[in-house]
Coordinates of C-alpha atoms and ligand atoms in Angstrom, one line a residue:
X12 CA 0.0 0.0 0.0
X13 CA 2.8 2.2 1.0
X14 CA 4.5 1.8 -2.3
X15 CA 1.9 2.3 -4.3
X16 CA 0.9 5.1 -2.4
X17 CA 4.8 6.2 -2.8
X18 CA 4.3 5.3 -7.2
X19 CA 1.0 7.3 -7.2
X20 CA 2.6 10.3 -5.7
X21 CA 5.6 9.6 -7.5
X22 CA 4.0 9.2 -10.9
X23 CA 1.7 12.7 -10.1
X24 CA 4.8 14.3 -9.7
X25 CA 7.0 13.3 -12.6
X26 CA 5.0 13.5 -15.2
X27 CA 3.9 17.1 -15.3
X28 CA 7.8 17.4 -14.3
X29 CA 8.6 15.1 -17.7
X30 CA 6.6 16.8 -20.0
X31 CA 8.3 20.3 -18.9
X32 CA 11.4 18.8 -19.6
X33 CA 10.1 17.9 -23.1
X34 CA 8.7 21.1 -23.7
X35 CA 12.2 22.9 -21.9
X36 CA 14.6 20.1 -24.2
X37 CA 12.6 21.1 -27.4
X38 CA 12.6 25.0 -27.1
X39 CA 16.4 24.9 -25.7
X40 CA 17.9 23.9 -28.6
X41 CA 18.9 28.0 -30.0
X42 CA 19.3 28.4 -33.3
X43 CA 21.4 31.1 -34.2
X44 CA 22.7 33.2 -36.3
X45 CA 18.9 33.0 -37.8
X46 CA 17.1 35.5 -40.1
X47 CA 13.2 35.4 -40.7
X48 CA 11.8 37.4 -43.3
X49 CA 7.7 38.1 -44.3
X50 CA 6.8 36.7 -47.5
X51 CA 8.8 34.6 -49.9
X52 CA 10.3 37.9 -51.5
X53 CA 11.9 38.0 -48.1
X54 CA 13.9 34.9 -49.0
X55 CA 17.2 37.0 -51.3
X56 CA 16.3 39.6 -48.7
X57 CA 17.5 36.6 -46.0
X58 CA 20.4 36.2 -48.1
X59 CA 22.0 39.3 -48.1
X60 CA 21.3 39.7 -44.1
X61 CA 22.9 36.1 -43.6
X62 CA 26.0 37.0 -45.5
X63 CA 26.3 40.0 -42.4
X64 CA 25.1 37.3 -39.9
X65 CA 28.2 34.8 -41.3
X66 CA 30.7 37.3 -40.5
X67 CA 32.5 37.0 -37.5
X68 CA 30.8 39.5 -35.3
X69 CA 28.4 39.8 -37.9
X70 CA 25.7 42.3 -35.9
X71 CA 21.6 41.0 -36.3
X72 CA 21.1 45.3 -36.6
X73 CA 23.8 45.3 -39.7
X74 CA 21.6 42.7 -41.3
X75 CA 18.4 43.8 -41.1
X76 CA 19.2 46.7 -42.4
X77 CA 21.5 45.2 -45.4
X78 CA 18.5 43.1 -46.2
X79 CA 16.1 46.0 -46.5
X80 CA 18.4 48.3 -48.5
X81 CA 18.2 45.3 -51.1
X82 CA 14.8 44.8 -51.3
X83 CA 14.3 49.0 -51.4
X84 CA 17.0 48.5 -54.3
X85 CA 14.6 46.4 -56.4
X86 CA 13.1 48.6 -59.5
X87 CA 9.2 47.2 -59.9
X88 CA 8.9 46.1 -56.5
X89 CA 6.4 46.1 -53.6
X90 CA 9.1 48.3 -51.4
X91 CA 10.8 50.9 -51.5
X92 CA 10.6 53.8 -54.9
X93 CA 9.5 51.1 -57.2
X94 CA 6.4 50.6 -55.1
X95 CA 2.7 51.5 -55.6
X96 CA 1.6 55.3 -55.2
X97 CA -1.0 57.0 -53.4
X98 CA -4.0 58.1 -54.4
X99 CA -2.5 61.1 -55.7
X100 CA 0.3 58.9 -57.6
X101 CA 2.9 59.9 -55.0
X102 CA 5.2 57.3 -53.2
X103 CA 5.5 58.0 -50.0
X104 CA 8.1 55.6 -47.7
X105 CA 7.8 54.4 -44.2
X106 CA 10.5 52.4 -42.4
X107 CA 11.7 51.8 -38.7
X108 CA 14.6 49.6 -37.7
X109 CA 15.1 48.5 -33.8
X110 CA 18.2 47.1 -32.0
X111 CA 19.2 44.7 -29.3
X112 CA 18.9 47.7 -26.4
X113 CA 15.6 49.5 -27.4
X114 CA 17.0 51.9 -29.4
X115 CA 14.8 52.4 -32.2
X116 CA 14.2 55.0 -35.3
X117 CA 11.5 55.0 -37.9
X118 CA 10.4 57.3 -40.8
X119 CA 7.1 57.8 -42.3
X120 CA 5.6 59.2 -45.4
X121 CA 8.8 59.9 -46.4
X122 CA 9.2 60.7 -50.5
X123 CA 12.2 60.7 -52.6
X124 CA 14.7 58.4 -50.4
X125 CA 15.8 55.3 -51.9
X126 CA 16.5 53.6 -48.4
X127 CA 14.5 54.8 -45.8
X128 CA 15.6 52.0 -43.6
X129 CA 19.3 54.1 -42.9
X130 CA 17.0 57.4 -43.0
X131 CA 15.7 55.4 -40.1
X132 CA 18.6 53.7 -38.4
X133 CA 20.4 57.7 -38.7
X134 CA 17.5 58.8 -37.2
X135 CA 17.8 56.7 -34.1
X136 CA 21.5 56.8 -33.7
X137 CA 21.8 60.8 -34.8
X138 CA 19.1 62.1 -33.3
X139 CA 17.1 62.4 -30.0
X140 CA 14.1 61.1 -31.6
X141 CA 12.6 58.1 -32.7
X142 CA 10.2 59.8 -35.6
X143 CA 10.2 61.6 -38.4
X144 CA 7.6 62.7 -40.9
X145 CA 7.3 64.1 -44.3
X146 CA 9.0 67.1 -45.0
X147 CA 11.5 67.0 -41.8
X148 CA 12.1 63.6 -42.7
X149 CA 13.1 64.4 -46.6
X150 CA 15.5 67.7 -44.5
X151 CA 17.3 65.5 -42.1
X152 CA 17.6 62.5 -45.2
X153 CA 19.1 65.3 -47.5
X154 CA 21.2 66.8 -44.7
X155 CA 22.8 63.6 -43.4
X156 CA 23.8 62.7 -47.4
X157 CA 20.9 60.8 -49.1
X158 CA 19.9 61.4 -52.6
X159 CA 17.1 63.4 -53.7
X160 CA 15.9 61.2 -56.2
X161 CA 13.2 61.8 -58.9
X162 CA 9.4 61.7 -58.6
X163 CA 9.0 58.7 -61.7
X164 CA 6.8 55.8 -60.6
X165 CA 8.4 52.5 -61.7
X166 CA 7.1 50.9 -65.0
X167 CA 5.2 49.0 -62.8
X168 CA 3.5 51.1 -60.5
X169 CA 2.6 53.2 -63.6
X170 CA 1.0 50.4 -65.4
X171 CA -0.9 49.5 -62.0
X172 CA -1.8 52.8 -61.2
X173 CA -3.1 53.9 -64.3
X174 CA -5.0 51.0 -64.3
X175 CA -6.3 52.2 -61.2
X176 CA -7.2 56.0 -62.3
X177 CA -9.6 54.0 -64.5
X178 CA -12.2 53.2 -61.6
X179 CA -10.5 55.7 -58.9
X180 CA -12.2 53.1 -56.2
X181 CA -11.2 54.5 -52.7
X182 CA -10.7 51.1 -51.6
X183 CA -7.4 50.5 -49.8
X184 CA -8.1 47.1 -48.9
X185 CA -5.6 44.0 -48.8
X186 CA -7.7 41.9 -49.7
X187 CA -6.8 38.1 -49.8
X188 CA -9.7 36.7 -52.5
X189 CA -7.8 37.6 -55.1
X190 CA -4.3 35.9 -53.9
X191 CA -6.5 33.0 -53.5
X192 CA -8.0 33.0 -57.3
X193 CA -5.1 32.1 -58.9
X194 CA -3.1 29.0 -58.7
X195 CA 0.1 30.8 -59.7
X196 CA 3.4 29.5 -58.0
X197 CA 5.9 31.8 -56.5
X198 CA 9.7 31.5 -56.3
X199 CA 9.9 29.9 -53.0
X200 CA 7.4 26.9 -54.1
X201 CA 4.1 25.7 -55.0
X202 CA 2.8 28.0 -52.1
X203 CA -0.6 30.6 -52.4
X204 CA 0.6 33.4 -54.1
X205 CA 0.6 36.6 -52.8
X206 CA -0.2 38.5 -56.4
X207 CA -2.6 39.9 -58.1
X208 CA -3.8 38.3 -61.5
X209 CA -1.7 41.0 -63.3
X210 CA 1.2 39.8 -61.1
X211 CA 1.3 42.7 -59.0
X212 CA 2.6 41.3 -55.7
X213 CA -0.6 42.4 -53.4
X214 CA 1.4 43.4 -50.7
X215 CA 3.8 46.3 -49.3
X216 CA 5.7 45.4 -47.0
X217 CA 9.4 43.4 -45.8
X218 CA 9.7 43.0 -42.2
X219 CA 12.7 41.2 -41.0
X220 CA 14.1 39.9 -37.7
X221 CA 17.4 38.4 -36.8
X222 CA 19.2 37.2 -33.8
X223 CA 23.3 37.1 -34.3
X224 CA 25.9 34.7 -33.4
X225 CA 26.5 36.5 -30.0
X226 CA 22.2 35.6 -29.1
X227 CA 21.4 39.9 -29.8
X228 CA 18.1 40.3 -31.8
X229 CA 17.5 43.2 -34.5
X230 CA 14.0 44.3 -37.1
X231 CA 13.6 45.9 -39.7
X232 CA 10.8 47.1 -41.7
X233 CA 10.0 48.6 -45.0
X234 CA 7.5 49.6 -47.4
X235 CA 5.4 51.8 -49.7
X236 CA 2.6 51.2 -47.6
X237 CA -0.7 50.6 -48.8
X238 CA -1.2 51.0 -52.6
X239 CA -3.7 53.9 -53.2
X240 CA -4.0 55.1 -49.6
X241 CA -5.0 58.9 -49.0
X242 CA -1.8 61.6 -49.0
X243 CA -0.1 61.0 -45.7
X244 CA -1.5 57.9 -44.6
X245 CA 0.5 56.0 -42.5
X246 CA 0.0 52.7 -41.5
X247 CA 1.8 50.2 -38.9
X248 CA 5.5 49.3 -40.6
X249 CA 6.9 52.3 -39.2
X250 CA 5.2 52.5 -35.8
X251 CA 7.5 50.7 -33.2
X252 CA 5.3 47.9 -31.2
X253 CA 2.9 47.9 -34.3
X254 CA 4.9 46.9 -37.8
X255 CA 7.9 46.0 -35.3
X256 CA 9.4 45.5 -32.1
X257 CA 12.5 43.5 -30.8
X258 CA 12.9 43.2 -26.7
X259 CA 16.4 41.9 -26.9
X260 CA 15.5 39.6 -23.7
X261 CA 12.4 37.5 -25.2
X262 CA 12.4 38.0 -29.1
X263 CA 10.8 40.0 -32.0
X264 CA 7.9 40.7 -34.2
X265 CA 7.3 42.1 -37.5
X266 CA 4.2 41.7 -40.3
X267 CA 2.5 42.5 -43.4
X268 CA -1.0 43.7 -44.1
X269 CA -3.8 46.0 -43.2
X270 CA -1.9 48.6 -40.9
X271 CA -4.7 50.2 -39.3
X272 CA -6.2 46.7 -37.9
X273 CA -2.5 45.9 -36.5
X274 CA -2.5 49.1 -34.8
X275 CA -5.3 48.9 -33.1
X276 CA -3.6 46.0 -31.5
X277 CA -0.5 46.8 -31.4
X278 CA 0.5 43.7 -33.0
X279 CA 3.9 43.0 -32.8
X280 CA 4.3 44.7 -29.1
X281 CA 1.6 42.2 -28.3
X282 CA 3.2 39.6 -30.3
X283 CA 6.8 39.8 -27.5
X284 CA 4.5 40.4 -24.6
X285 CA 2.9 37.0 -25.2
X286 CA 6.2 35.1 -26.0
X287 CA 7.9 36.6 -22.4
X288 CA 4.7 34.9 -20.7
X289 CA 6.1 31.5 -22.4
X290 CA 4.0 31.2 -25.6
X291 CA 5.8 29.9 -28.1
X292 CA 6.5 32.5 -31.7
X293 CA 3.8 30.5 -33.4
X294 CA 1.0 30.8 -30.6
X295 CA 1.9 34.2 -30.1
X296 CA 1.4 35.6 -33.8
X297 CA -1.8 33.5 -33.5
X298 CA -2.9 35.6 -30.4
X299 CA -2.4 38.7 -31.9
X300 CA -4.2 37.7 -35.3
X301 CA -7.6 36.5 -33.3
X302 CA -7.4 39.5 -31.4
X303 CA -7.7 41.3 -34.5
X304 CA -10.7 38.8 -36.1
X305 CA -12.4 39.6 -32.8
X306 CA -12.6 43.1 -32.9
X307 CA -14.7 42.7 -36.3
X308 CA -14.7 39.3 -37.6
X309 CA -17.1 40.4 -40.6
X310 CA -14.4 42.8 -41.9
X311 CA -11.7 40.1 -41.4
X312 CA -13.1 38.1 -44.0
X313 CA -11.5 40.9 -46.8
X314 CA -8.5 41.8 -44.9
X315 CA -5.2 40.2 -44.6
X316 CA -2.3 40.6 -41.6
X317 CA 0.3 38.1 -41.3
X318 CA 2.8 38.3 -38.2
X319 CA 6.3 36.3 -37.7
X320 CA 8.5 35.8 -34.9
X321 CA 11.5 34.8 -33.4
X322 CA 12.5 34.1 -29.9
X323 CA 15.4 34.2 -28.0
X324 CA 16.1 30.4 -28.6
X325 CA 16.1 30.4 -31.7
X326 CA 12.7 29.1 -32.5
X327 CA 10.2 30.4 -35.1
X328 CA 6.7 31.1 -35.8
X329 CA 3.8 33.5 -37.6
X330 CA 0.6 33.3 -38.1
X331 CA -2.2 35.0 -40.3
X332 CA -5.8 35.7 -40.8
X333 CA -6.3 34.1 -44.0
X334 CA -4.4 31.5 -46.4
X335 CA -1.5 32.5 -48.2
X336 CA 1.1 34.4 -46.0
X337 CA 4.5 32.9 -46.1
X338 CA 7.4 33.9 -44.9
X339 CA 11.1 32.8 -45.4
X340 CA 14.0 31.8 -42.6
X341 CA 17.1 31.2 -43.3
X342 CA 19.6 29.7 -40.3
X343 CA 22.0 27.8 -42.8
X344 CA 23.7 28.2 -46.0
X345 CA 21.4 26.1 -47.7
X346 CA 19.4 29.2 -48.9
X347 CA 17.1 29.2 -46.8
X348 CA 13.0 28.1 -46.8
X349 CA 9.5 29.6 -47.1
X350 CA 6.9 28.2 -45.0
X351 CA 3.3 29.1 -45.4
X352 CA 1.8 30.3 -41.9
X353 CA -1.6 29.0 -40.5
X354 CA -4.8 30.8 -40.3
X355 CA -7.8 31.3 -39.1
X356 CA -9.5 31.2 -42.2
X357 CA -8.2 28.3 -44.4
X358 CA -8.0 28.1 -48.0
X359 CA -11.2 28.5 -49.8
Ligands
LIG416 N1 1.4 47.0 -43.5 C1 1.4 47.9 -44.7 C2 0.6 49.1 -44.4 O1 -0.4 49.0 -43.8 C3 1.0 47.3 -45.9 C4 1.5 45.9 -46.2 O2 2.0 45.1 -45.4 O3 1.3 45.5 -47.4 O4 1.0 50.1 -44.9

């Protein structure tokens, strides 16, 4: 009696004891240098930021940045002066990059400015501030040595906008039916893709996170916003603890979609919160996206957000409201992969 008493006690004790060391020998294995990018167009972005993670001190902040400048390099892209206009057929630029000791620096609406991702990192390490806007953004860009470059849309934008003069439908929406419409594969794989049926990618924006060799963790985050929006619309990528944040103690958060229903949340602050009370990346992203369906889940239905994240062990995770949000990592020289995120709403 006494020993089974002893087995019973025993057995009531261990195994909760057994499964936290399964859970504690699964999530303790850190992968690092590792750099997780949104989409599958993050996936040469990952390249260039692991070729600064390789390096011996290679610095997670000097990646993230080197992988934005290349996507904001890209003529007839998504980001940076090759992206979609506004309403008015302007390209306006916001940005924010955050470091491993909460030093952060963002600009927004900013026009002209090839790479607002340094605008941004010269903003946090030059100045006492963390954002600039518009004009005094374009001042302090031109006074710390960027280019003033042309107003020309790319030959892309042009085609896409004109197109959209046509109906001149106020309707800033990223909407997911038509990614889901075509069967079209993207570079990464046989994964949903995240165009239109012209081929326009139907998205904005590159977030990217990275922890280093030495365990520090760095974002960035970059885009033309949302395609037609009103003159000086901003939306979350360049808002620190909405389109970003990095606690350099738990891990970081960065996304893609409808700004103004991820700052209502502020989605990627939330995103870290959640990870330093022990959910995992995954979980996490998926907290911050059903917080979002809850606040109107009829509206969710035309509206896409995708998060990713990282934690400090290494381990990886997003989640999004509807089918067809990928994101790439790369932790390896193979290359690196894109994964497509789960959803709430599955594939129709
Ligand atoms: N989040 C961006 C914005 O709202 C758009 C996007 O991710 O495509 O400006």
């Amino acid at each position: 009696m006494q020993s089974r008493r002893h087995f019973i006690r025993w057995s009531a004790l261990s195994l909760p004891l057994l499964s936290f060391r399964k859970a504690f020998a699964k999530r303790s294995a850190v992968t690092k240098p590792i750099v997780v990018s949104t989409w599958d167009s993050g996936l040469p972005v990952n390249a260039v930021a692991w070729k600064v993670l390789k390096q011996p001190n290679g610095r997670a902040l000097d990646a993230v940045e080197a992988g934005a400048r290349s996507i904001e390099d890209t003529v007839n892209c998504c980001v940076g002066l090759g992206g979609n206009p506004d309403r008015d057929g302007k390209v306006t630029l916001d940005a924010c990059i955050m470091d491993d000791k909460f030093n952060c620096g963002s600009v927004m609406a900013l026009q002209h400015i090839k790479h607002p991702i340094s605008v941004a990192r010269k903003v946090m390490e030059n100045t006492p501030h963390v954002q600039l806007v518009g004009d005094g953004a374009l001042q302090f860009a031109l006074e710390s040595g960027f280019q003033k470059e042309p107003d020309t849309l790319s030959a892309d934008a042009e085609k896409t906008y004109k197109e959209w003069l046509k109906k001149s439908e106020y309707k800033p929406i990223i909407n997911i039916e038509q990614q889901q419409s075509k069967g079209q594969k993207t570079k990464g794989g046989p994964f949903a893709p995240n165009f239109f049926d012209d081929g326009t990618p139907n998205h904005d924006t590159m977030g990217t996170i990275a922890m280093d060799a030495a365990g520090n963790l760095s974002g960035a985050c970059t885009t033309s916003g949302m395609a037609f929006k009103m003159h000086g619309r901003v939306g979350d990528s360049p808002i620190i603890g909405s389109g970003l944040y990095v606690d350099n103690e738990v891990g970081a958060a960065t996304g893609s979609g409808q700004g103004e229903e991820v700052i209502r949340v502020a989605g990627t602050h939330l995103i870290v919160e959640m990870m330093r009370m022990g959910k995992s990346p995954e979980e996490a992203c998926k907290i911050a996206v059903e917080r979002i369906v809850k606040i109107n889940p009829t509206k969710a239905k035309d509206f896409q957000v995708g998060f990713i994240a990282i934690n400090k062990q290494g381990e990886y995770g997003a989640y999004s409201i509807h089918h067809g949000f990928n994101y790439s990592v790369t932790h390896t020289d193979d290359g690196g992969k894109v994964f497509m995120a789960k959803s709430v709403f599955p594939k129709k």
